[in-house]
PDB file of N, CA, C and O in Angstrom:
ATOM      1  N   UNK Z   2      17.492-141.088 104.695  1.00 74.00           N
ATOM      2  CA  UNK Z   2      16.600-141.718 103.739  1.00 74.00           C
ATOM      3  C   UNK Z   2      15.476-140.761 103.327  1.00 74.00           C
ATOM      4  O   UNK Z   2      15.150-140.679 102.161  1.00 74.00           O
ATOM      5  N   UNK Z   3      14.894-140.059 104.276  1.00 86.00           N
ATOM      6  CA  UNK Z   3      13.809-139.145 103.953  1.00 86.00           C
ATOM      7  C   UNK Z   3      14.307-137.931 103.185  1.00 86.00           C
ATOM      8  O   UNK Z   3      13.537-137.273 102.499  1.00 86.00           O
ATOM      9  N   UNK Z   4      15.572-137.651 103.308  1.00 90.00           N
ATOM     10  CA  UNK Z   4      16.172-136.528 102.579  1.00 90.00           C
ATOM     11  C   UNK Z   4      16.059-136.733 101.070  1.00 90.00           C
ATOM     12  O   UNK Z   4      15.796-135.794 100.332  1.00 90.00           O
ATOM     13  N   UNK Z   5      16.244-137.978 100.612  1.00 91.00           N
ATOM     14  CA  UNK Z   5      16.133-138.273  99.180  1.00 91.00           C
ATOM     15  C   UNK Z   5      14.707-138.070  98.678  1.00 91.00           C
ATOM     16  O   UNK Z   5      14.498-137.555  97.584  1.00 91.00           O
ATOM     17  N   UNK Z   6      13.726-138.475  99.490  1.00 93.00           N
ATOM     18  CA  UNK Z   6      12.325-138.267  99.115  1.00 93.00           C
ATOM     19  C   UNK Z   6      11.996-136.776  99.044  1.00 93.00           C
ATOM     20  O   UNK Z   6      11.300-136.330  98.137  1.00 93.00           O
ATOM     21  N   UNK Z   7      12.494-136.051 100.017  1.00 94.00           N
ATOM     22  CA  UNK Z   7      12.281-134.609 100.024  1.00 94.00           C
ATOM     23  C   UNK Z   7      12.908-133.968  98.790  1.00 94.00           C
ATOM     24  O   UNK Z   7      12.288-133.115  98.146  1.00 94.00           O
ATOM     25  N   UNK Z   8      14.120-134.378  98.433  1.00 93.00           N
ATOM     26  CA  UNK Z   8      14.785-133.840  97.242  1.00 93.00           C
ATOM     27  C   UNK Z   8      14.018-134.185  95.970  1.00 93.00           C
ATOM     28  O   UNK Z   8      13.900-133.357  95.069  1.00 93.00           O
ATOM     29  N   UNK Z   9      13.480-135.400  95.908  1.00 94.00           N
ATOM     30  CA  UNK Z   9      12.695-135.805  94.735  1.00 94.00           C
ATOM     31  C   UNK Z   9      11.411-134.991  94.626  1.00 94.00           C
ATOM     32  O   UNK Z   9      11.069-134.497  93.549  1.00 94.00           O
ATOM     33  N   UNK Z  10      10.707-134.833  95.726  1.00 95.00           N
ATOM     34  CA  UNK Z  10       9.473-134.043  95.714  1.00 95.00           C
ATOM     35  C   UNK Z  10       9.780-132.591  95.370  1.00 95.00           C
ATOM     36  O   UNK Z  10       9.046-131.956  94.604  1.00 95.00           O
ATOM     37  N   UNK Z  11      10.857-132.069  95.905  1.00 95.00           N
ATOM     38  CA  UNK Z  11      11.268-130.703  95.606  1.00 95.00           C
ATOM     39  C   UNK Z  11      11.586-130.541  94.116  1.00 95.00           C
ATOM     40  O   UNK Z  11      11.194-129.552  93.488  1.00 95.00           O
ATOM     41  N   UNK Z  12      12.266-131.503  93.536  1.00 92.00           N
ATOM     42  CA  UNK Z  12      12.586-131.459  92.107  1.00 92.00           C
ATOM     43  C   UNK Z  12      11.322-131.519  91.260  1.00 92.00           C
ATOM     44  O   UNK Z  12      11.170-130.748  90.307  1.00 92.00           O
ATOM     45  N   UNK Z  13      10.409-132.423  91.592  1.00 92.00           N
ATOM     46  CA  UNK Z  13       9.155-132.530  90.835  1.00 92.00           C
ATOM     47  C   UNK Z  13       8.331-131.250  90.931  1.00 92.00           C
ATOM     48  O   UNK Z  13       7.726-130.821  89.943  1.00 92.00           O
ATOM     49  N   UNK Z  14       8.309-130.650  92.101  1.00 94.00           N
ATOM     50  CA  UNK Z  14       7.598-129.383  92.270  1.00 94.00           C
ATOM     51  C   UNK Z  14       8.239-128.286  91.425  1.00 94.00           C
ATOM     52  O   UNK Z  14       7.531-127.517  90.757  1.00 94.00           O
ATOM     53  N   UNK Z  15       9.567-128.210  91.430  1.00 92.00           N
ATOM     54  CA  UNK Z  15      10.267-127.184  90.656  1.00 92.00           C
ATOM     55  C   UNK Z  15      10.024-127.369  89.162  1.00 92.00           C
ATOM     56  O   UNK Z  15       9.793-126.390  88.439  1.00 92.00           O
ATOM     57  N   UNK Z  16      10.045-128.598  88.687  1.00 91.00           N
ATOM     58  CA  UNK Z  16       9.792-128.867  87.266  1.00 91.00           C
ATOM     59  C   UNK Z  16       8.361-128.495  86.909  1.00 91.00           C
ATOM     60  O   UNK Z  16       8.110-127.885  85.857  1.00 91.00           O
ATOM     61  N   UNK Z  17       7.409-128.847  87.759  1.00 93.00           N
ATOM     62  CA  UNK Z  17       6.003-128.503  87.496  1.00 93.00           C
ATOM     63  C   UNK Z  17       5.791-126.993  87.497  1.00 93.00           C
ATOM     64  O   UNK Z  17       5.049-126.470  86.659  1.00 93.00           O
ATOM     65  N   UNK Z  18       6.423-126.305  88.425  1.00 94.00           N
ATOM     66  CA  UNK Z  18       6.296-124.852  88.482  1.00 94.00           C
ATOM     67  C   UNK Z  18       6.901-124.199  87.241  1.00 94.00           C
ATOM     68  O   UNK Z  18       6.308-123.288  86.655  1.00 94.00           O
ATOM     69  N   UNK Z  19       8.061-124.672  86.821  1.00 94.00           N
ATOM     70  CA  UNK Z  19       8.681-124.142  85.609  1.00 94.00           C
ATOM     71  C   UNK Z  19       7.803-124.430  84.391  1.00 94.00           C
ATOM     72  O   UNK Z  19       7.641-123.563  83.520  1.00 94.00           O
ATOM     73  N   UNK Z  20       7.210-125.619  84.329  1.00 93.00           N
ATOM     74  CA  UNK Z  20       6.276-125.932  83.253  1.00 93.00           C
ATOM     75  C   UNK Z  20       5.074-125.016  83.258  1.00 93.00           C
ATOM     76  O   UNK Z  20       4.586-124.602  82.204  1.00 93.00           O
ATOM     77  N   UNK Z  21       4.586-124.683  84.447  1.00 96.00           N
ATOM     78  CA  UNK Z  21       3.461-123.755  84.568  1.00 96.00           C
ATOM     79  C   UNK Z  21       3.839-122.376  84.013  1.00 96.00           C
ATOM     80  O   UNK Z  21       3.068-121.767  83.271  1.00 96.00           O
ATOM     81  N   UNK Z  22       5.030-121.883  84.386  1.00 95.00           N
ATOM     82  CA  UNK Z  22       5.476-120.579  83.875  1.00 95.00           C
ATOM     83  C   UNK Z  22       5.599-120.595  82.355  1.00 95.00           C
ATOM     84  O   UNK Z  22       5.160-119.661  81.681  1.00 95.00           O
ATOM     85  N   UNK Z  23       6.176-121.651  81.811  1.00 94.00           N
ATOM     86  CA  UNK Z  23       6.291-121.754  80.350  1.00 94.00           C
ATOM     87  C   UNK Z  23       4.917-121.818  79.695  1.00 94.00           C
ATOM     88  O   UNK Z  23       4.700-121.214  78.640  1.00 94.00           O
ATOM     89  N   UNK Z  24       3.991-122.539  80.308  1.00 95.00           N
ATOM     90  CA  UNK Z  24       2.635-122.641  79.757  1.00 95.00           C
ATOM     91  C   UNK Z  24       1.938-121.283  79.763  1.00 95.00           C
ATOM     92  O   UNK Z  24       1.255-120.935  78.791  1.00 95.00           O
ATOM     93  N   UNK Z  25       2.120-120.527  80.826  1.00 95.00           N
ATOM     94  CA  UNK Z  25       1.520-119.191  80.880  1.00 95.00           C
ATOM     95  C   UNK Z  25       2.104-118.280  79.810  1.00 95.00           C
ATOM     96  O   UNK Z  25       1.369-117.534  79.150  1.00 95.00           O
ATOM     97  N   UNK Z  26       3.391-118.346  79.616  1.00 95.00           N
ATOM     98  CA  UNK Z  26       4.039-117.541  78.572  1.00 95.00           C
ATOM     99  C   UNK Z  26       3.547-117.969  77.201  1.00 95.00           C
ATOM    100  O   UNK Z  26       3.228-117.128  76.354  1.00 95.00           O
ATOM    101  N   UNK Z  27       3.467-119.270  76.964  1.00 94.00           N
ATOM    102  CA  UNK Z  27       3.021-119.779  75.663  1.00 94.00           C
ATOM    103  C   UNK Z  27       1.567-119.376  75.398  1.00 94.00           C
ATOM    104  O   UNK Z  27       1.216-119.016  74.269  1.00 94.00           O
ATOM    105  N   UNK Z  28       0.724-119.435  76.418  1.00 94.00           N
ATOM    106  CA  UNK Z  28      -0.666-119.011  76.255  1.00 94.00           C
ATOM    107  C   UNK Z  28      -0.736-117.521  75.937  1.00 94.00           C
ATOM    108  O   UNK Z  28      -1.501-117.097  75.066  1.00 94.00           O
ATOM    109  N   UNK Z  29       0.061-116.714  76.631  1.00 94.00           N
ATOM    110  CA  UNK Z  29       0.090-115.272  76.390  1.00 94.00           C
ATOM    111  C   UNK Z  29       0.535-114.971  74.961  1.00 94.00           C
ATOM    112  O   UNK Z  29      -0.077-114.140  74.281  1.00 94.00           O
ATOM    113  N   UNK Z  30       1.573-115.650  74.502  1.00 93.00           N
ATOM    114  CA  UNK Z  30       2.062-115.441  73.129  1.00 93.00           C
ATOM    115  C   UNK Z  30       0.971-115.808  72.124  1.00 93.00           C
ATOM    116  O   UNK Z  30       0.739-115.076  71.156  1.00 93.00           O
ATOM    117  N   UNK Z  31       0.287-116.917  72.340  1.00 92.00           N
ATOM    118  CA  UNK Z  31      -0.782-117.321  71.438  1.00 92.00           C
ATOM    119  C   UNK Z  31      -1.937-116.338  71.415  1.00 92.00           C
ATOM    120  O   UNK Z  31      -2.482-116.017  70.359  1.00 92.00           O
ATOM    121  N   UNK Z  32      -2.311-115.845  72.593  1.00 90.00           N
ATOM    122  CA  UNK Z  32      -3.430-114.901  72.669  1.00 90.00           C
ATOM    123  C   UNK Z  32      -3.073-113.571  72.004  1.00 90.00           C
ATOM    124  O   UNK Z  32      -3.877-113.000  71.260  1.00 90.00           O
ATOM    125  N   UNK Z  33      -1.875-113.052  72.261  1.00 91.00           N
ATOM    126  CA  UNK Z  33      -1.456-111.787  71.645  1.00 91.00           C
ATOM    127  C   UNK Z  33      -1.281-111.937  70.132  1.00 91.00           C
ATOM    128  O   UNK Z  33      -1.622-111.029  69.373  1.00 91.00           O
ATOM    129  N   UNK Z  34      -0.751-113.065  69.694  1.00 91.00           N
ATOM    130  CA  UNK Z  34      -0.585-113.286  68.255  1.00 91.00           C
ATOM    131  C   UNK Z  34      -1.928-113.355  67.552  1.00 91.00           C
ATOM    132  O   UNK Z  34      -2.093-112.827  66.460  1.00 91.00           O
ATOM    133  N   UNK Z  35      -2.884-114.024  68.185  1.00 87.00           N
ATOM    134  CA  UNK Z  35      -4.218-114.123  67.587  1.00 87.00           C
ATOM    135  C   UNK Z  35      -4.874-112.751  67.489  1.00 87.00           C
ATOM    136  O   UNK Z  35      -5.571-112.452  66.516  1.00 87.00           O
ATOM    137  N   UNK Z  36      -4.665-111.916  68.495  1.00 87.00           N
ATOM    138  CA  UNK Z  36      -5.279-110.599  68.513  1.00 87.00           C
ATOM    139  C   UNK Z  36      -4.611-109.633  67.538  1.00 87.00           C
ATOM    140  O   UNK Z  36      -5.280-108.910  66.802  1.00 87.00           O
ATOM    141  N   UNK Z  37      -3.286-109.614  67.512  1.00 89.00           N
ATOM    142  CA  UNK Z  37      -2.561-108.620  66.727  1.00 89.00           C
ATOM    143  C   UNK Z  37      -2.248-109.048  65.294  1.00 89.00           C
ATOM    144  O   UNK Z  37      -2.131-108.202  64.420  1.00 89.00           O
ATOM    145  N   UNK Z  38      -2.095-110.340  65.063  1.00 88.00           N
ATOM    146  CA  UNK Z  38      -1.667-110.799  63.740  1.00 88.00           C
ATOM    147  C   UNK Z  38      -2.660-111.740  63.071  1.00 88.00           C
ATOM    148  O   UNK Z  38      -2.447-112.162  61.950  1.00 88.00           O
ATOM    149  N   UNK Z  39      -3.720-112.102  63.750  1.00 82.00           N
ATOM    150  CA  UNK Z  39      -4.720-113.049  63.236  1.00 82.00           C
ATOM    151  C   UNK Z  39      -4.099-114.385  62.835  1.00 82.00           C
ATOM    152  O   UNK Z  39      -4.580-115.057  61.941  1.00 82.00           O
ATOM    153  N   UNK Z  40      -3.032-114.757  63.510  1.00 87.00           N
ATOM    154  CA  UNK Z  40      -2.372-116.042  63.262  1.00 87.00           C
ATOM    155  C   UNK Z  40      -1.698-116.466  64.552  1.00 87.00           C
ATOM    156  O   UNK Z  40      -0.928-115.705  65.140  1.00 87.00           O
ATOM    157  N   UNK Z  41      -2.003-117.655  65.037  1.00 90.00           N
ATOM    158  CA  UNK Z  41      -1.354-118.167  66.241  1.00 90.00           C
ATOM    159  C   UNK Z  41      -1.638-119.654  66.370  1.00 90.00           C
ATOM    160  O   UNK Z  41      -2.429-120.224  65.616  1.00 90.00           O
ATOM    161  N   UNK Z  42      -1.022-120.256  67.353  1.00 90.00           N
ATOM    162  CA  UNK Z  42      -1.268-121.673  67.583  1.00 90.00           C
ATOM    163  C   UNK Z  42      -2.697-121.899  68.088  1.00 90.00           C
ATOM    164  O   UNK Z  42      -3.268-122.968  67.854  1.00 90.00           O
ATOM    165  N   UNK Z  43      -3.292-120.913  68.719  1.00 91.00           N
ATOM    166  CA  UNK Z  43      -4.670-121.045  69.196  1.00 91.00           C
ATOM    167  C   UNK Z  43      -5.636-121.140  68.009  1.00 91.00           C
ATOM    168  O   UNK Z  43      -6.551-121.957  68.009  1.00 91.00           O
ATOM    169  N   UNK Z  44      -5.408-120.329  66.997  1.00 90.00           N
ATOM    170  CA  UNK Z  44      -6.248-120.377  65.795  1.00 90.00           C
ATOM    171  C   UNK Z  44      -5.982-121.658  65.016  1.00 90.00           C
ATOM    172  O   UNK Z  44      -6.917-122.305  64.522  1.00 90.00           O
ATOM    173  N   UNK Z  45      -4.719-122.036  64.915  1.00 89.00           N
ATOM    174  CA  UNK Z  45      -4.360-123.251  64.185  1.00 89.00           C
ATOM    175  C   UNK Z  45      -5.017-124.486  64.794  1.00 89.00           C
ATOM    176  O   UNK Z  45      -5.466-125.379  64.071  1.00 89.00           O
ATOM    177  N   UNK Z  46      -5.099-124.541  66.113  1.00 90.00           N
ATOM    178  CA  UNK Z  46      -5.719-125.681  66.803  1.00 90.00           C
ATOM    179  C   UNK Z  46      -7.224-125.519  66.995  1.00 90.00           C
ATOM    180  O   UNK Z  46      -7.856-126.355  67.644  1.00 90.00           O
ATOM    181  N   UNK Z  47      -7.812-124.459  66.434  1.00 90.00           N
ATOM    182  CA  UNK Z  47      -9.247-124.180  66.550  1.00 90.00           C
ATOM    183  C   UNK Z  47      -9.696-124.097  68.008  1.00 90.00           C
ATOM    184  O   UNK Z  47     -10.696-124.688  68.405  1.00 90.00           O
ATOM    185  N   UNK Z  48      -8.986-123.330  68.804  1.00 89.00           N
ATOM    186  CA  UNK Z  48      -9.301-123.182  70.217  1.00 89.00           C
ATOM    187  C   UNK Z  48      -9.808-121.793  70.573  1.00 89.00           C
ATOM    188  O   UNK Z  48      -9.897-121.455  71.755  1.00 89.00           O
ATOM    189  N   UNK Z  49     -10.181-121.002  69.601  1.00 88.00           N
ATOM    190  CA  UNK Z  49     -10.588-119.624  69.868  1.00 88.00           C
ATOM    191  C   UNK Z  49     -11.761-119.550  70.833  1.00 88.00           C
ATOM    192  O   UNK Z  49     -11.845-118.641  71.653  1.00 88.00           O
ATOM    193  N   UNK Z  50     -12.696-120.486  70.736  1.00 90.00           N
ATOM    194  CA  UNK Z  50     -13.921-120.423  71.526  1.00 90.00           C
ATOM    195  C   UNK Z  50     -13.900-121.392  72.705  1.00 90.00           C
ATOM    196  O   UNK Z  50     -14.926-121.578  73.355  1.00 90.00           O
ATOM    197  N   UNK Z  51     -12.752-121.990  72.968  1.00 91.00           N
ATOM    198  CA  UNK Z  51     -12.630-122.896  74.107  1.00 91.00           C
ATOM    199  C   UNK Z  51     -12.334-122.098  75.380  1.00 91.00           C
ATOM    200  O   UNK Z  51     -11.935-120.943  75.323  1.00 91.00           O
ATOM    201  N   UNK Z  52     -12.482-122.749  76.496  1.00 92.00           N
ATOM    202  CA  UNK Z  52     -12.227-122.086  77.783  1.00 92.00           C
ATOM    203  C   UNK Z  52     -10.724-121.895  77.983  1.00 92.00           C
ATOM    204  O   UNK Z  52      -9.900-122.536  77.318  1.00 92.00           O
ATOM    205  N   UNK Z  53     -10.395-121.018  78.909  1.00 90.00           N
ATOM    206  CA  UNK Z  53      -8.983-120.799  79.226  1.00 90.00           C
ATOM    207  C   UNK Z  53      -8.338-122.051  79.802  1.00 90.00           C
ATOM    208  O   UNK Z  53      -7.143-122.265  79.633  1.00 90.00           O
ATOM    209  N   UNK Z  54      -9.116-122.899  80.464  1.00 93.00           N
ATOM    210  CA  UNK Z  54      -8.577-124.136  81.018  1.00 93.00           C
ATOM    211  C   UNK Z  54      -8.100-125.061  79.898  1.00 93.00           C
ATOM    212  O   UNK Z  54      -7.017-125.645  79.995  1.00 93.00           O
ATOM    213  N   UNK Z  55      -8.887-125.167  78.842  1.00 92.00           N
ATOM    214  CA  UNK Z  55      -8.494-126.008  77.706  1.00 92.00           C
ATOM    215  C   UNK Z  55      -7.237-125.449  77.052  1.00 92.00           C
ATOM    216  O   UNK Z  55      -6.292-126.195  76.748  1.00 92.00           O
ATOM    217  N   UNK Z  56      -7.194-124.149  76.857  1.00 92.00           N
ATOM    218  CA  UNK Z  56      -6.006-123.521  76.272  1.00 92.00           C
ATOM    219  C   UNK Z  56      -4.788-123.716  77.166  1.00 92.00           C
ATOM    220  O   UNK Z  56      -3.687-123.968  76.687  1.00 92.00           O
ATOM    221  N   UNK Z  57      -4.995-123.616  78.481  1.00 93.00           N
ATOM    222  CA  UNK Z  57      -3.896-123.823  79.419  1.00 93.00           C
ATOM    223  C   UNK Z  57      -3.404-125.275  79.363  1.00 93.00           C
ATOM    224  O   UNK Z  57      -2.202-125.526  79.416  1.00 93.00           O
ATOM    225  N   UNK Z  58      -4.322-126.216  79.247  1.00 93.00           N
ATOM    226  CA  UNK Z  58      -3.911-127.626  79.155  1.00 93.00           C
ATOM    227  C   UNK Z  58      -3.067-127.865  77.911  1.00 93.00           C
ATOM    228  O   UNK Z  58      -2.050-128.572  77.977  1.00 93.00           O
ATOM    229  N   UNK Z  59      -3.453-127.285  76.779  1.00 92.00           N
ATOM    230  CA  UNK Z  59      -2.633-127.383  75.573  1.00 92.00           C
ATOM    231  C   UNK Z  59      -1.276-126.723  75.800  1.00 92.00           C
ATOM    232  O   UNK Z  59      -0.239-127.253  75.385  1.00 92.00           O
ATOM    233  N   UNK Z  60      -1.265-125.572  76.456  1.00 93.00           N
ATOM    234  CA  UNK Z  60      -0.018-124.861  76.727  1.00 93.00           C
ATOM    235  C   UNK Z  60       0.872-125.657  77.667  1.00 93.00           C
ATOM    236  O   UNK Z  60       2.085-125.749  77.458  1.00 93.00           O
ATOM    237  N   UNK Z  61       0.281-126.233  78.703  1.00 94.00           N
ATOM    238  CA  UNK Z  61       1.070-127.014  79.658  1.00 94.00           C
ATOM    239  C   UNK Z  61       1.626-128.270  79.005  1.00 94.00           C
ATOM    240  O   UNK Z  61       2.757-128.669  79.273  1.00 94.00           O
ATOM    241  N   UNK Z  62       0.828-128.885  78.153  1.00 90.00           N
ATOM    242  CA  UNK Z  62       1.317-130.042  77.409  1.00 90.00           C
ATOM    243  C   UNK Z  62       2.522-129.647  76.551  1.00 90.00           C
ATOM    244  O   UNK Z  62       3.542-130.341  76.543  1.00 90.00           O
ATOM    245  N   UNK Z  63       2.399-128.542  75.827  1.00 88.00           N
ATOM    246  CA  UNK Z  63       3.516-128.080  74.998  1.00 88.00           C
ATOM    247  C   UNK Z  63       4.756-127.834  75.846  1.00 88.00           C
ATOM    248  O   UNK Z  63       5.856-128.244  75.476  1.00 88.00           O
ATOM    249  N   UNK Z  64       4.583-127.170  76.983  1.00 90.00           N
ATOM    250  CA  UNK Z  64       5.723-126.860  77.848  1.00 90.00           C
ATOM    251  C   UNK Z  64       6.367-128.135  78.387  1.00 90.00           C
ATOM    252  O   UNK Z  64       7.595-128.262  78.395  1.00 90.00           O
ATOM    253  N   UNK Z  65       5.552-129.080  78.809  1.00 86.00           N
ATOM    254  CA  UNK Z  65       6.080-130.318  79.362  1.00 86.00           C
ATOM    255  C   UNK Z  65       6.819-131.135  78.315  1.00 86.00           C
ATOM    256  O   UNK Z  65       7.936-131.608  78.548  1.00 86.00           O
ATOM    257  N   UNK Z  66       6.224-131.274  77.156  1.00 83.00           N
ATOM    258  CA  UNK Z  66       6.859-132.050  76.093  1.00 83.00           C
ATOM    259  C   UNK Z  66       8.119-131.360  75.600  1.00 83.00           C
ATOM    260  O   UNK Z  66       9.112-132.006  75.292  1.00 83.00           O
ATOM    261  N   UNK Z  67       8.107-130.051  75.559  1.00 84.00           N
ATOM    262  CA  UNK Z  67       9.305-129.317  75.165  1.00 84.00           C
ATOM    263  C   UNK Z  67      10.417-129.527  76.186  1.00 84.00           C
ATOM    264  O   UNK Z  67      11.581-129.709  75.808  1.00 84.00           O
ATOM    265  N   UNK Z  68      10.078-129.536  77.469  1.00 84.00           N
ATOM    266  CA  UNK Z  68      11.101-129.721  78.498  1.00 84.00           C
ATOM    267  C   UNK Z  68      11.704-131.120  78.471  1.00 84.00           C
ATOM    268  O   UNK Z  68      12.901-131.277  78.670  1.00 84.00           O
ATOM    269  N   UNK Z  69      10.891-132.142  78.211  1.00 82.00           N
ATOM    270  CA  UNK Z  69      11.421-133.498  78.249  1.00 82.00           C
ATOM    271  C   UNK Z  69      11.765-134.023  76.863  1.00 82.00           C
ATOM    272  O   UNK Z  69      12.276-135.133  76.754  1.00 82.00           O
ATOM    273  N   UNK Z  70      11.520-133.235  75.831  1.00 73.00           N
ATOM    274  CA  UNK Z  70      11.874-133.509  74.430  1.00 73.00           C
ATOM    275  C   UNK Z  70      11.513-134.913  73.972  1.00 73.00           C
ATOM    276  O   UNK Z  70      12.322-135.662  73.467  1.00 73.00           O
ATOM    277  N   UNK Z  71      10.228-135.275  74.164  1.00 57.00           N
ATOM    278  CA  UNK Z  71       9.750-136.574  73.715  1.00 57.00           C
ATOM    279  C   UNK Z  71       9.182-136.488  72.307  1.00 57.00           C
ATOM    280  O   UNK Z  71       9.467-137.309  71.474  1.00 57.00           O
ATOM    281  N   UNK Z  72       8.359-135.496  72.044  1.00 58.00           N
ATOM    282  CA  UNK Z  72       7.736-135.351  70.741  1.00 58.00           C
ATOM    283  C   UNK Z  72       6.332-134.840  70.874  1.00 58.00           C
ATOM    284  O   UNK Z  72       5.784-134.785  71.967  1.00 58.00           O
ATOM    285  N   UNK Z  73       5.734-134.484  69.762  1.00 60.00           N
ATOM    286  CA  UNK Z  73       4.409-133.883  69.762  1.00 60.00           C
ATOM    287  C   UNK Z  73       3.377-134.709  69.002  1.00 60.00           C
ATOM    288  O   UNK Z  73       2.342-134.218  68.633  1.00 60.00           O
ATOM    289  N   UNK Z  74       3.615-135.966  68.756  1.00 61.00           N
ATOM    290  CA  UNK Z  74       2.774-136.734  67.857  1.00 61.00           C
ATOM    291  C   UNK Z  74       1.479-137.254  68.409  1.00 61.00           C
ATOM    292  O   UNK Z  74       0.684-137.795  67.656  1.00 61.00           O
ATOM    293  N   UNK Z  75       1.203-137.110  69.689  1.00 61.00           N
ATOM    294  CA  UNK Z  75       0.019-137.770  70.228  1.00 61.00           C
ATOM    295  C   UNK Z  75      -1.203-136.875  70.320  1.00 61.00           C
ATOM    296  O   UNK Z  75      -2.264-137.357  70.685  1.00 61.00           O
ATOM    297  N   UNK Z  76      -1.122-135.602  69.987  1.00 59.00           N
ATOM    298  CA  UNK Z  76      -2.321-134.757  69.934  1.00 59.00           C
ATOM    299  C   UNK Z  76      -2.574-134.428  68.470  1.00 59.00           C
ATOM    300  O   UNK Z  76      -1.707-133.897  67.785  1.00 59.00           O
ATOM    301  N   UNK Z  77      -3.751-134.766  68.019  1.00 59.00           N
ATOM    302  CA  UNK Z  77      -4.124-134.491  66.638  1.00 59.00           C
ATOM    303  C   UNK Z  77      -5.390-133.656  66.625  1.00 59.00           C
ATOM    304  O   UNK Z  77      -6.191-133.740  67.557  1.00 59.00           O
ATOM    305  N   UNK Z  78      -5.597-132.877  65.565  1.00 55.00           N
ATOM    306  CA  UNK Z  78      -6.814-132.039  65.513  1.00 55.00           C
ATOM    307  C   UNK Z  78      -8.063-132.837  65.337  1.00 55.00           C
ATOM    308  O   UNK Z  78      -8.141-133.911  64.960  1.00 55.00           O
TER     309      UNK Z  78
END
């Protein structure tokens, strides 16, 4: 019985870790695009002067929603 709980916790941890990696990559892409091309999702969302935590939260949200393919309609500017 406890094996199933362990497997569930292990799966949730793996999904969260993968979401974290995707969020870090997405944040890196946004930061490099803003620096080199003056166009990125960070500029589009007006997050240039926000903290890295806020940018990471947006990135993690994007990664999570992309993984579970629900949609992007609940965050508005």
